């Protein structure tokens, strides 16, 4: 073996996996079992006490899921990862380690619609308070910092308009405030952007989207960059204080630069319970093997479709960071030089009615609430995912009444353009 480090495509196929030691199976087996036999009583006690690593019960860990965790950690350049049942579960588990009731976190206003709901409403019942900031105005994050701030949350490529966030600038604000920067990297995937290289401390994903990539399995993952010192200022007692459920050990002291991933597993996943099915882990692992190929095709198709729409007389504007004229093009060149992703919006001269009509006329595009499928998808956010927001909030989050969102798949771009042409023209 040479000592060169494996490249991204090699990691996407191999990281975390090896032939099954008992059967020789080359694909990672689905360990469809709830529990694992202990060697003896001492072994059982050491597993429960966190003195040894090993399998206990699939709610806490599973060998199929472990391969997925190692693979995504390698692709993102993190120290460790934890797979969970969905992207939303990842967000709950992350913030549960960081916030006590009454604490705050700052979140970019341009976010996946479900995250806006989760942060603004569901988290209120835990006593976690979201403070909104504008990802186009880095100073708005600085102004939002208070002594109760415990984290900053942004998306690398933001839903729904595919805008690019200046991760490095916001990571500087986080560092000054002494709080971790959490980046939802779902729309970029590590193929396009690796937030840890730009100062992120924690990366979360909805694996449901581009990483799984085939629109068939829900999943989420948390990647620990291993960069944050949890012991400062007593702000993160879950990590720095003795844990009564584990004989008084301190997680940061014991686990060092992967303490956060451990906390998410042994305090978050164990007690909240959103475990990923090993079957879904297998489906997502299979998807990740082709991530570099798919992502490049997604991006190349998206650029071609965005260019077509930009020239169409029924279209008022196109928001795609991959276009030279786009206001995020500069950031796209810096953060995502291989392509600006495959999710973007455009607005129609005919407003709300034209948006609803377009969605009903498209044939190859599926009208549904998802992104990051092999298939091309379309949605009119104002009448669906963002319908619960008032008009001003819709516009602020990039989902005004005239806006249509596309998630471009890996079909032939000529067929996608032909479908849009007939739907816009008719
Ligand atoms: C879909 C999505 C989520 C939520 O993930 P689920 O797997 O649906 O729970 C979070 N963030 C972004 C950017 C998403 O696209």
Short mmCIF file of C-alpha atoms and ligand atoms in Angstrom, two decimals:
data_model
loop_
_atom_site.label_atom_id
_atom_site.label_comp_id
_atom_site.label_asym_id
_atom_site.label_seq_id
_atom_site.Cartn_x
_atom_site.Cartn_y
_atom_site.Cartn_z
CA UNK A 1 0.00 0.00 0.00
CA UNK A 2 1.21 3.49 -0.77
CA UNK A 3 0.88 6.04 1.99
CA UNK A 4 -1.23 8.46 -0.04
CA UNK A 5 -4.52 9.42 1.61
CA UNK A 6 -7.57 8.06 -0.19
CA UNK A 7 -9.55 10.55 -2.26
CA UNK A 8 -13.20 11.45 -1.81
CA UNK A 9 -14.64 8.92 -4.29
CA UNK A 10 -12.57 6.13 -2.72
CA UNK A 11 -13.81 7.06 0.76
CA UNK A 12 -17.40 7.17 -0.52
CA UNK A 13 -17.09 3.50 -1.53
CA UNK A 14 -14.82 2.13 1.20
CA UNK A 15 -14.63 4.23 4.39
CA UNK A 16 -15.74 2.29 7.45
CA UNK A 17 -16.37 -0.98 5.59
CA UNK A 18 -14.44 -4.22 5.32
CA UNK A 19 -15.41 -7.77 4.35
CA UNK A 20 -17.58 -9.29 7.06
CA UNK A 21 -15.17 -11.14 9.40
CA UNK A 22 -17.39 -14.21 9.82
CA UNK A 23 -18.88 -14.67 6.33
CA UNK A 24 -16.63 -12.71 3.97
CA UNK A 25 -19.67 -10.77 2.70
CA UNK A 26 -18.29 -7.82 0.71
CA UNK A 27 -21.30 -5.53 0.87
CA UNK A 28 -21.99 -4.35 4.42
CA UNK A 29 -24.55 -6.77 5.89
CA UNK A 30 -27.80 -5.55 7.42
CA UNK A 31 -27.42 -6.52 11.08
CA UNK A 32 -31.14 -6.79 11.63
CA UNK A 33 -30.97 -7.55 15.33
CA UNK A 34 -32.08 -5.65 18.39
CA UNK A 35 -29.39 -6.92 20.76
CA UNK A 36 -25.94 -8.49 21.04
CA UNK A 37 -24.71 -11.29 23.31
CA UNK A 38 -22.11 -10.32 25.95
CA UNK A 39 -18.93 -12.40 26.32
CA UNK A 40 -19.41 -12.55 30.10
CA UNK A 41 -20.62 -10.47 33.05
CA UNK A 42 -17.46 -8.32 33.17
CA UNK A 43 -17.76 -7.53 29.47
CA UNK A 44 -21.41 -6.53 29.97
CA UNK A 45 -20.51 -4.28 32.91
CA UNK A 46 -17.68 -2.57 31.04
CA UNK A 47 -19.93 -1.86 28.03
CA UNK A 48 -22.62 -0.36 30.26
CA UNK A 49 -20.06 1.72 32.15
CA UNK A 50 -18.52 3.12 28.91
CA UNK A 51 -15.17 1.47 29.76
CA UNK A 52 -15.27 -0.55 26.55
CA UNK A 53 -16.75 0.02 23.10
CA UNK A 54 -19.08 -2.60 21.71
CA UNK A 55 -22.61 -3.46 20.78
CA UNK A 56 -25.35 -3.63 23.40
CA UNK A 57 -28.70 -2.79 21.87
CA UNK A 58 -29.58 -1.27 18.48
CA UNK A 59 -31.13 1.86 20.00
CA UNK A 60 -27.59 2.79 21.13
CA UNK A 61 -25.56 1.36 18.25
CA UNK A 62 -25.56 -1.24 15.47
CA UNK A 63 -22.73 -2.56 13.23
CA UNK A 64 -24.47 -1.55 9.96
CA UNK A 65 -25.09 1.93 11.32
CA UNK A 66 -21.47 2.07 12.54
CA UNK A 67 -20.19 1.70 8.96
CA UNK A 68 -22.44 4.57 7.88
CA UNK A 69 -21.18 6.69 10.79
CA UNK A 70 -17.53 6.05 9.97
CA UNK A 71 -18.11 6.73 6.29
CA UNK A 72 -19.83 10.09 6.74
CA UNK A 73 -17.30 11.15 9.40
CA UNK A 74 -14.53 10.42 6.87
CA UNK A 75 -16.28 12.28 4.03
CA UNK A 76 -16.88 15.33 6.25
CA UNK A 77 -13.43 15.28 7.88
CA UNK A 78 -14.85 14.83 11.41
CA UNK A 79 -13.59 12.71 14.32
CA UNK A 80 -16.80 10.66 14.78
CA UNK A 81 -20.47 10.59 13.81
CA UNK A 82 -23.81 9.35 15.08
CA UNK A 83 -26.58 8.16 12.77
CA UNK A 84 -30.20 8.73 13.83
CA UNK A 85 -33.68 8.20 12.41
CA UNK A 86 -34.08 11.49 10.51
CA UNK A 87 -32.57 14.89 9.93
CA UNK A 88 -34.94 16.39 12.45
CA UNK A 89 -33.93 13.82 15.05
CA UNK A 90 -30.29 14.84 14.48
CA UNK A 91 -31.20 18.45 15.27
CA UNK A 92 -33.02 17.50 18.51
CA UNK A 93 -30.17 15.27 19.69
CA UNK A 94 -27.50 17.90 18.96
CA UNK A 95 -29.29 20.71 20.73
CA UNK A 96 -30.22 18.55 23.73
CA UNK A 97 -26.50 18.23 24.50
CA UNK A 98 -25.99 22.00 24.28
CA UNK A 99 -29.05 23.71 25.75
CA UNK A 100 -30.61 23.76 29.20
CA UNK A 101 -34.13 25.17 29.63
CA UNK A 102 -33.99 28.95 29.23
CA UNK A 103 -30.91 28.86 26.96
CA UNK A 104 -30.83 30.33 23.47
CA UNK A 105 -29.42 29.45 20.08
CA UNK A 106 -29.09 31.67 17.04
CA UNK A 107 -30.40 30.32 13.73
CA UNK A 108 -30.32 31.68 10.20
CA UNK A 109 -33.79 32.63 9.03
CA UNK A 110 -33.19 31.00 5.62
CA UNK A 111 -33.76 27.37 6.59
CA UNK A 112 -35.64 24.26 5.60
CA UNK A 113 -39.32 24.97 6.44
CA UNK A 114 -39.51 22.01 8.82
CA UNK A 115 -36.53 23.35 10.78
CA UNK A 116 -38.22 26.75 11.13
CA UNK A 117 -41.25 25.02 12.67
CA UNK A 118 -39.16 22.75 14.87
CA UNK A 119 -37.07 25.62 16.23
CA UNK A 120 -39.90 28.15 16.66
CA UNK A 121 -42.60 25.89 18.07
CA UNK A 122 -41.56 22.36 19.14
CA UNK A 123 -38.38 23.50 20.90
CA UNK A 124 -40.32 26.06 22.92
CA UNK A 125 -41.79 23.23 24.96
CA UNK A 126 -38.24 22.22 25.98
CA UNK A 127 -37.49 25.80 27.04
CA UNK A 128 -35.00 26.25 24.15
CA UNK A 129 -35.31 29.70 22.61
CA UNK A 130 -34.37 30.39 19.01
CA UNK A 131 -33.15 33.86 18.04
CA UNK A 132 -33.29 34.49 14.28
CA UNK A 133 -30.52 36.12 12.26
CA UNK A 134 -29.99 36.88 8.58
CA UNK A 135 -27.35 34.76 6.86
CA UNK A 136 -26.72 37.59 4.36
CA UNK A 137 -25.84 39.93 7.25
CA UNK A 138 -23.08 38.47 9.41
CA UNK A 139 -23.38 41.34 11.91
CA UNK A 140 -26.95 40.23 12.69
CA UNK A 141 -25.46 37.06 14.26
CA UNK A 142 -23.10 39.16 16.34
CA UNK A 143 -25.96 41.36 17.56
CA UNK A 144 -28.00 38.31 18.54
CA UNK A 145 -25.37 36.92 20.95
CA UNK A 146 -26.34 37.05 24.66
CA UNK A 147 -24.92 35.34 27.80
CA UNK A 148 -27.54 32.57 27.25
CA UNK A 149 -26.40 31.80 23.67
CA UNK A 150 -25.21 28.19 23.38
CA UNK A 151 -24.92 27.58 19.61
CA UNK A 152 -25.26 29.04 16.13
CA UNK A 153 -27.13 27.05 13.47
CA UNK A 154 -26.91 27.67 9.70
CA UNK A 155 -27.36 25.78 6.42
CA UNK A 156 -24.35 25.66 4.05
CA UNK A 157 -26.57 25.88 0.96
CA UNK A 158 -29.86 27.22 2.28
CA UNK A 159 -33.37 26.07 1.52
CA UNK A 160 -35.38 26.95 -0.47
CA UNK A 161 -33.44 29.35 -2.74
CA UNK A 162 -30.08 27.55 -2.77
CA UNK A 163 -28.29 30.60 -1.36
CA UNK A 164 -24.70 30.10 -0.16
CA UNK A 165 -23.83 30.95 3.44
CA UNK A 166 -20.50 32.55 4.37
CA UNK A 167 -19.54 29.77 6.80
CA UNK A 168 -16.11 31.20 7.66
CA UNK A 169 -17.48 34.63 8.58
CA UNK A 170 -20.17 33.14 10.81
CA UNK A 171 -17.68 30.70 12.38
CA UNK A 172 -15.64 33.74 13.43
CA UNK A 173 -18.72 35.12 15.23
CA UNK A 174 -19.26 31.73 16.92
CA UNK A 175 -15.64 31.51 18.02
CA UNK A 176 -15.78 35.03 19.51
CA UNK A 177 -19.00 34.17 21.35
CA UNK A 178 -17.46 30.91 22.63
CA UNK A 179 -20.21 28.73 21.16
CA UNK A 180 -20.10 25.95 18.55
CA UNK A 181 -21.16 26.50 14.95
CA UNK A 182 -23.60 23.85 13.72
CA UNK A 183 -23.93 23.55 9.94
CA UNK A 184 -26.77 21.68 8.25
CA UNK A 185 -24.94 20.42 5.15
CA UNK A 186 -27.89 18.55 3.63
CA UNK A 187 -28.22 20.48 0.37
CA UNK A 188 -24.49 20.57 -0.36
CA UNK A 189 -23.38 17.13 0.80
CA UNK A 190 -19.66 16.81 1.61
CA UNK A 191 -18.96 16.38 -2.11
CA UNK A 192 -19.68 20.08 -2.68
CA UNK A 193 -18.85 21.65 0.70
CA UNK A 194 -17.04 20.35 3.79
CA UNK A 195 -18.10 22.82 6.51
CA UNK A 196 -15.49 21.58 9.01
CA UNK A 197 -12.77 22.86 6.64
CA UNK A 198 -14.39 26.30 7.01
CA UNK A 199 -14.73 26.38 10.81
CA UNK A 200 -17.86 24.34 11.63
CA UNK A 201 -17.75 22.44 14.95
CA UNK A 202 -20.72 20.17 14.28
CA UNK A 203 -22.26 19.09 10.96
CA UNK A 204 -25.77 17.67 10.65
CA UNK A 205 -27.48 16.05 7.69
CA UNK A 206 -30.78 14.81 6.59
CA UNK A 207 -29.47 11.59 5.00
CA UNK A 208 -32.93 11.37 3.44
CA UNK A 209 -31.77 13.77 0.71
CA UNK A 210 -28.59 13.68 -1.42
CA UNK A 211 -26.54 11.29 0.73
CA UNK A 212 -29.11 8.48 0.51
CA UNK A 213 -30.01 10.08 -2.77
CA UNK A 214 -32.80 7.85 -4.06
CA UNK A 215 -35.85 9.11 -2.18
CA UNK A 216 -36.37 5.79 -0.41
CA UNK A 217 -35.10 6.01 3.19
CA UNK A 218 -35.21 8.51 6.02
CA UNK A 219 -32.13 9.09 8.11
CA UNK A 220 -30.05 11.74 9.83
CA UNK A 221 -26.48 12.08 11.03
CA UNK A 222 -24.40 14.21 13.39
CA UNK A 223 -20.68 14.71 12.70
CA UNK A 224 -18.35 15.90 15.47
CA UNK A 225 -15.44 17.99 14.19
CA UNK A 226 -13.63 17.45 17.48
CA UNK A 227 -12.68 21.13 17.52
CA UNK A 228 -14.69 22.62 20.39
CA UNK A 229 -13.53 22.90 24.00
CA UNK A 230 -16.65 22.04 26.04
CA UNK A 231 -15.05 22.73 29.41
CA UNK A 232 -14.93 26.52 29.21
CA UNK A 233 -17.26 28.64 31.29
CA UNK A 234 -19.46 25.80 32.53
CA UNK A 235 -21.83 26.43 29.63
CA UNK A 236 -22.07 22.78 28.55
CA UNK A 237 -22.68 20.69 31.68
CA UNK A 238 -23.74 17.62 29.65
CA UNK A 239 -20.15 17.43 28.40
CA UNK A 240 -18.08 18.94 31.20
CA UNK A 241 -19.83 17.85 34.42
CA UNK A 242 -19.87 14.37 36.05
CA UNK A 243 -22.70 12.26 34.57
CA UNK A 244 -24.77 10.50 37.22
CA UNK A 245 -25.98 7.90 34.66
CA UNK A 246 -22.36 6.78 34.02
CA UNK A 247 -20.78 6.58 37.50
CA UNK A 248 -19.85 10.26 37.49
CA UNK A 249 -17.57 10.32 34.43
CA UNK A 250 -17.03 13.60 32.57
CA UNK A 251 -17.49 13.01 28.85
CA UNK A 252 -15.03 15.62 27.58
CA UNK A 253 -12.34 14.50 30.01
CA UNK A 254 -12.84 10.82 29.10
CA UNK A 255 -13.44 11.04 25.33
CA UNK A 256 -11.54 14.18 24.27
CA UNK A 257 -12.08 15.18 20.67
CA UNK A 258 -15.02 12.87 20.06
CA UNK A 259 -16.84 13.63 23.33
CA UNK A 260 -19.66 15.40 21.55
CA UNK A 261 -20.45 12.39 19.33
CA UNK A 262 -20.37 10.18 22.45
CA UNK A 263 -22.72 12.53 24.32
CA UNK A 264 -25.15 12.46 21.39
CA UNK A 265 -25.11 8.64 21.52
CA UNK A 266 -25.09 7.83 25.23
CA UNK A 267 -27.19 10.75 26.50
CA UNK A 268 -29.21 11.79 23.41
CA UNK A 269 -29.95 8.70 21.34
CA UNK A 270 -30.03 6.34 24.32
CA UNK A 271 -32.59 8.40 26.22
CA UNK A 272 -34.62 10.09 23.47
CA UNK A 273 -34.67 6.98 21.28
CA UNK A 274 -34.70 8.04 17.59
CA UNK A 275 -32.59 5.09 16.36
CA UNK A 276 -31.96 4.54 12.66
CA UNK A 277 -33.12 1.20 11.30
CA UNK A 278 -30.14 -0.88 10.06
CA UNK A 279 -32.11 -1.48 6.85
CA UNK A 280 -32.21 2.27 6.20
CA UNK A 281 -28.50 2.51 7.05
CA UNK A 282 -27.82 -0.12 4.35
CA UNK A 283 -29.91 1.75 1.77
CA UNK A 284 -28.15 5.04 2.59
CA UNK A 285 -24.69 3.43 2.50
CA UNK A 286 -25.45 2.08 -0.96
CA UNK A 287 -26.52 5.56 -2.02
CA UNK A 288 -23.33 7.16 -0.69
CA UNK A 289 -21.17 4.90 -2.87
CA UNK A 290 -22.30 6.91 -5.92
CA UNK A 291 -22.51 10.33 -4.22
CA UNK A 292 -19.68 11.95 -6.24
CA UNK A 293 -21.15 10.78 -9.57
CA UNK A 294 -24.70 11.76 -8.71
CA UNK A 295 -23.84 15.12 -7.16
CA UNK A 296 -21.87 16.24 -10.20
CA UNK A 297 -24.72 15.26 -12.53
CA UNK A 298 -27.28 16.97 -10.23
CA UNK A 299 -25.22 20.18 -10.37
CA UNK A 300 -24.54 20.09 -14.12
CA UNK A 301 -28.25 19.51 -14.85
CA UNK A 302 -29.30 22.24 -12.41
CA UNK A 303 -27.04 24.77 -14.11
CA UNK A 304 -28.47 23.90 -17.55
CA UNK A 305 -32.06 24.16 -16.28
CA UNK A 306 -31.34 27.46 -14.49
CA UNK A 307 -29.85 28.90 -17.69
CA UNK A 308 -32.91 27.79 -19.69
CA UNK A 309 -35.29 29.38 -17.17
CA UNK A 310 -33.26 32.60 -17.10
CA UNK A 311 -33.93 33.03 -20.82
CA UNK A 312 -37.66 32.20 -20.68
CA UNK A 313 -40.21 35.00 -21.14
CA UNK A 314 -42.62 33.69 -18.44
CA UNK A 315 -39.88 33.75 -15.80
CA UNK A 316 -39.29 36.90 -13.74
CA UNK A 317 -36.07 35.78 -12.06
CA UNK A 318 -33.93 32.73 -11.25
CA UNK A 319 -32.09 32.27 -7.95
CA UNK A 320 -29.28 29.84 -8.67
CA UNK A 321 -25.88 30.54 -7.15
CA UNK A 322 -24.20 28.73 -10.03
CA UNK A 323 -25.20 31.50 -12.48
CA UNK A 324 -22.54 34.19 -12.95
CA UNK A 325 -25.23 36.89 -12.51
CA UNK A 326 -26.47 35.53 -9.15
CA UNK A 327 -25.82 37.50 -5.98
CA UNK A 328 -24.38 34.37 -4.33
CA UNK A 329 -22.07 33.48 -7.24
CA UNK A 330 -18.99 34.86 -5.51
CA UNK A 331 -19.67 32.72 -2.42
CA UNK A 332 -20.47 29.73 -4.63
CA UNK A 333 -17.08 30.03 -6.34
CA UNK A 334 -15.38 30.08 -2.94
CA UNK A 335 -17.33 27.38 -1.08
CA UNK A 336 -18.74 25.13 -3.82
CA UNK A 337 -16.45 25.32 -6.86
CA UNK A 338 -17.64 21.95 -8.24
CA UNK A 339 -21.25 23.15 -8.45
CA UNK A 340 -23.84 25.17 -6.54
CA UNK A 341 -26.11 22.24 -5.72
CA UNK A 342 -29.35 21.16 -7.36
CA UNK A 343 -32.03 22.93 -5.32
CA UNK A 344 -33.02 26.43 -6.35
CA UNK A 345 -36.00 28.68 -6.90
CA UNK A 346 -37.32 30.87 -9.66
CA UNK A 347 -40.21 33.27 -9.76
CA UNK A 348 -42.93 33.55 -12.35
CA UNK A 349 -44.30 36.75 -13.80
CA UNK A 350 -47.81 35.37 -13.23
CA UNK A 351 -47.39 35.21 -9.40
CA UNK A 352 -49.17 32.72 -7.11
CA UNK A 353 -51.63 31.41 -9.75
CA UNK A 354 -48.86 30.82 -12.28
CA UNK A 355 -46.89 28.87 -9.65
CA UNK A 356 -49.84 26.60 -8.86
CA UNK A 357 -50.58 26.14 -12.58
CA UNK A 358 -46.96 25.27 -13.51
CA UNK A 359 -46.77 22.62 -10.82
CA UNK A 360 -49.96 20.99 -12.14
CA UNK A 361 -48.75 20.92 -15.77
CA UNK A 362 -45.30 19.42 -15.24
CA UNK A 363 -45.14 15.71 -16.10
CA UNK A 364 -41.58 14.48 -15.63
CA UNK A 365 -41.09 16.55 -12.46
CA UNK A 366 -42.84 15.05 -9.44
CA UNK A 367 -44.88 17.43 -7.32
CA UNK A 368 -43.89 16.58 -3.77
CA UNK A 369 -42.21 17.80 -0.59
CA UNK A 370 -38.69 16.44 -0.83
CA UNK A 371 -35.32 17.29 -2.32
CA UNK A 372 -32.21 15.32 -3.28
CA UNK A 373 -33.87 12.45 -5.15
CA UNK A 374 -32.53 10.94 -8.40
CA UNK A 375 -35.85 12.16 -9.83
CA UNK A 376 -36.53 15.83 -10.50
CA UNK A 377 -38.97 17.39 -8.06
CA UNK A 378 -41.03 20.56 -7.95
CA UNK A 379 -42.96 22.37 -5.24
CA UNK A 380 -44.67 25.72 -4.80
CA UNK A 381 -43.52 26.58 -1.24
CA UNK A 382 -46.09 29.35 -0.62
CA UNK A 383 -49.00 26.91 -0.95
CA UNK A 384 -47.27 23.95 0.78
CA UNK A 385 -44.07 23.79 2.90
CA UNK A 386 -44.11 27.49 3.83
CA UNK A 387 -47.92 27.99 3.84
CA UNK A 388 -47.98 28.34 7.65
CA UNK A 389 -45.78 31.47 7.52
CA UNK A 390 -47.35 34.91 7.08
CA UNK A 391 -46.64 36.78 3.82
CA UNK A 392 -43.72 38.82 5.16
CA UNK A 393 -42.07 35.74 6.68
CA UNK A 394 -42.60 33.83 3.41
CA UNK A 395 -40.73 36.51 1.47
CA UNK A 396 -37.97 36.71 4.11
CA UNK A 397 -37.36 32.96 3.96
CA UNK A 398 -37.25 33.05 0.14
CA UNK A 399 -40.72 31.50 -0.39
CA UNK A 400 -42.79 34.40 -1.73
CA UNK A 401 -46.11 33.67 -3.55
CA UNK A 402 -44.54 33.72 -7.06
CA UNK A 403 -41.66 31.37 -6.14
CA UNK A 404 -41.32 27.78 -7.39
CA UNK A 405 -38.65 25.45 -5.99
CA UNK A 406 -36.96 22.76 -8.06
CA UNK A 407 -34.76 19.88 -7.01
CA UNK A 408 -33.02 18.75 -10.17
CA UNK A 409 -32.47 15.02 -10.61
CA UNK A 410 -30.05 12.98 -12.69
CA UNK A 411 -32.24 12.44 -15.77
CA UNK A 412 -31.20 13.76 -19.22
CA UNK A 413 -31.22 17.54 -18.99
CA UNK A 414 -32.88 17.85 -22.43
CA UNK A 415 -35.94 15.99 -21.10
CA UNK A 416 -36.16 18.22 -18.02
CA UNK A 417 -35.97 21.35 -20.13
CA UNK A 418 -38.60 20.01 -22.57
CA UNK A 419 -40.99 19.33 -19.68
CA UNK A 420 -40.53 22.84 -18.28
CA UNK A 421 -40.96 24.32 -21.74
CA UNK A 422 -44.33 22.64 -22.32
CA UNK A 423 -45.57 23.53 -18.81
CA UNK A 424 -44.49 27.18 -19.03
CA UNK A 425 -45.73 27.64 -22.58
CA UNK A 426 -49.10 25.94 -22.40
C1 LIG B 1 -35.20 17.46 4.88
C2 LIG B 1 -34.33 18.38 5.61
C3 LIG B 1 -34.25 18.33 7.01
C4 LIG B 1 -35.05 17.36 7.83
O1 LIG B 1 -34.68 16.05 7.56
P1 LIG B 1 -35.66 14.78 7.72
O2 LIG B 1 -34.79 13.64 7.34
O3 LIG B 1 -36.82 15.00 6.80
O4 LIG B 1 -36.10 14.77 9.15
C5 LIG B 1 -33.39 19.21 7.64
N1 LIG B 1 -32.67 20.11 6.94
C6 LIG B 1 -32.73 20.19 5.60
C7 LIG B 1 -31.91 21.19 4.89
C8 LIG B 1 -33.56 19.34 4.89
O5 LIG B 1 -33.62 19.44 3.55
#
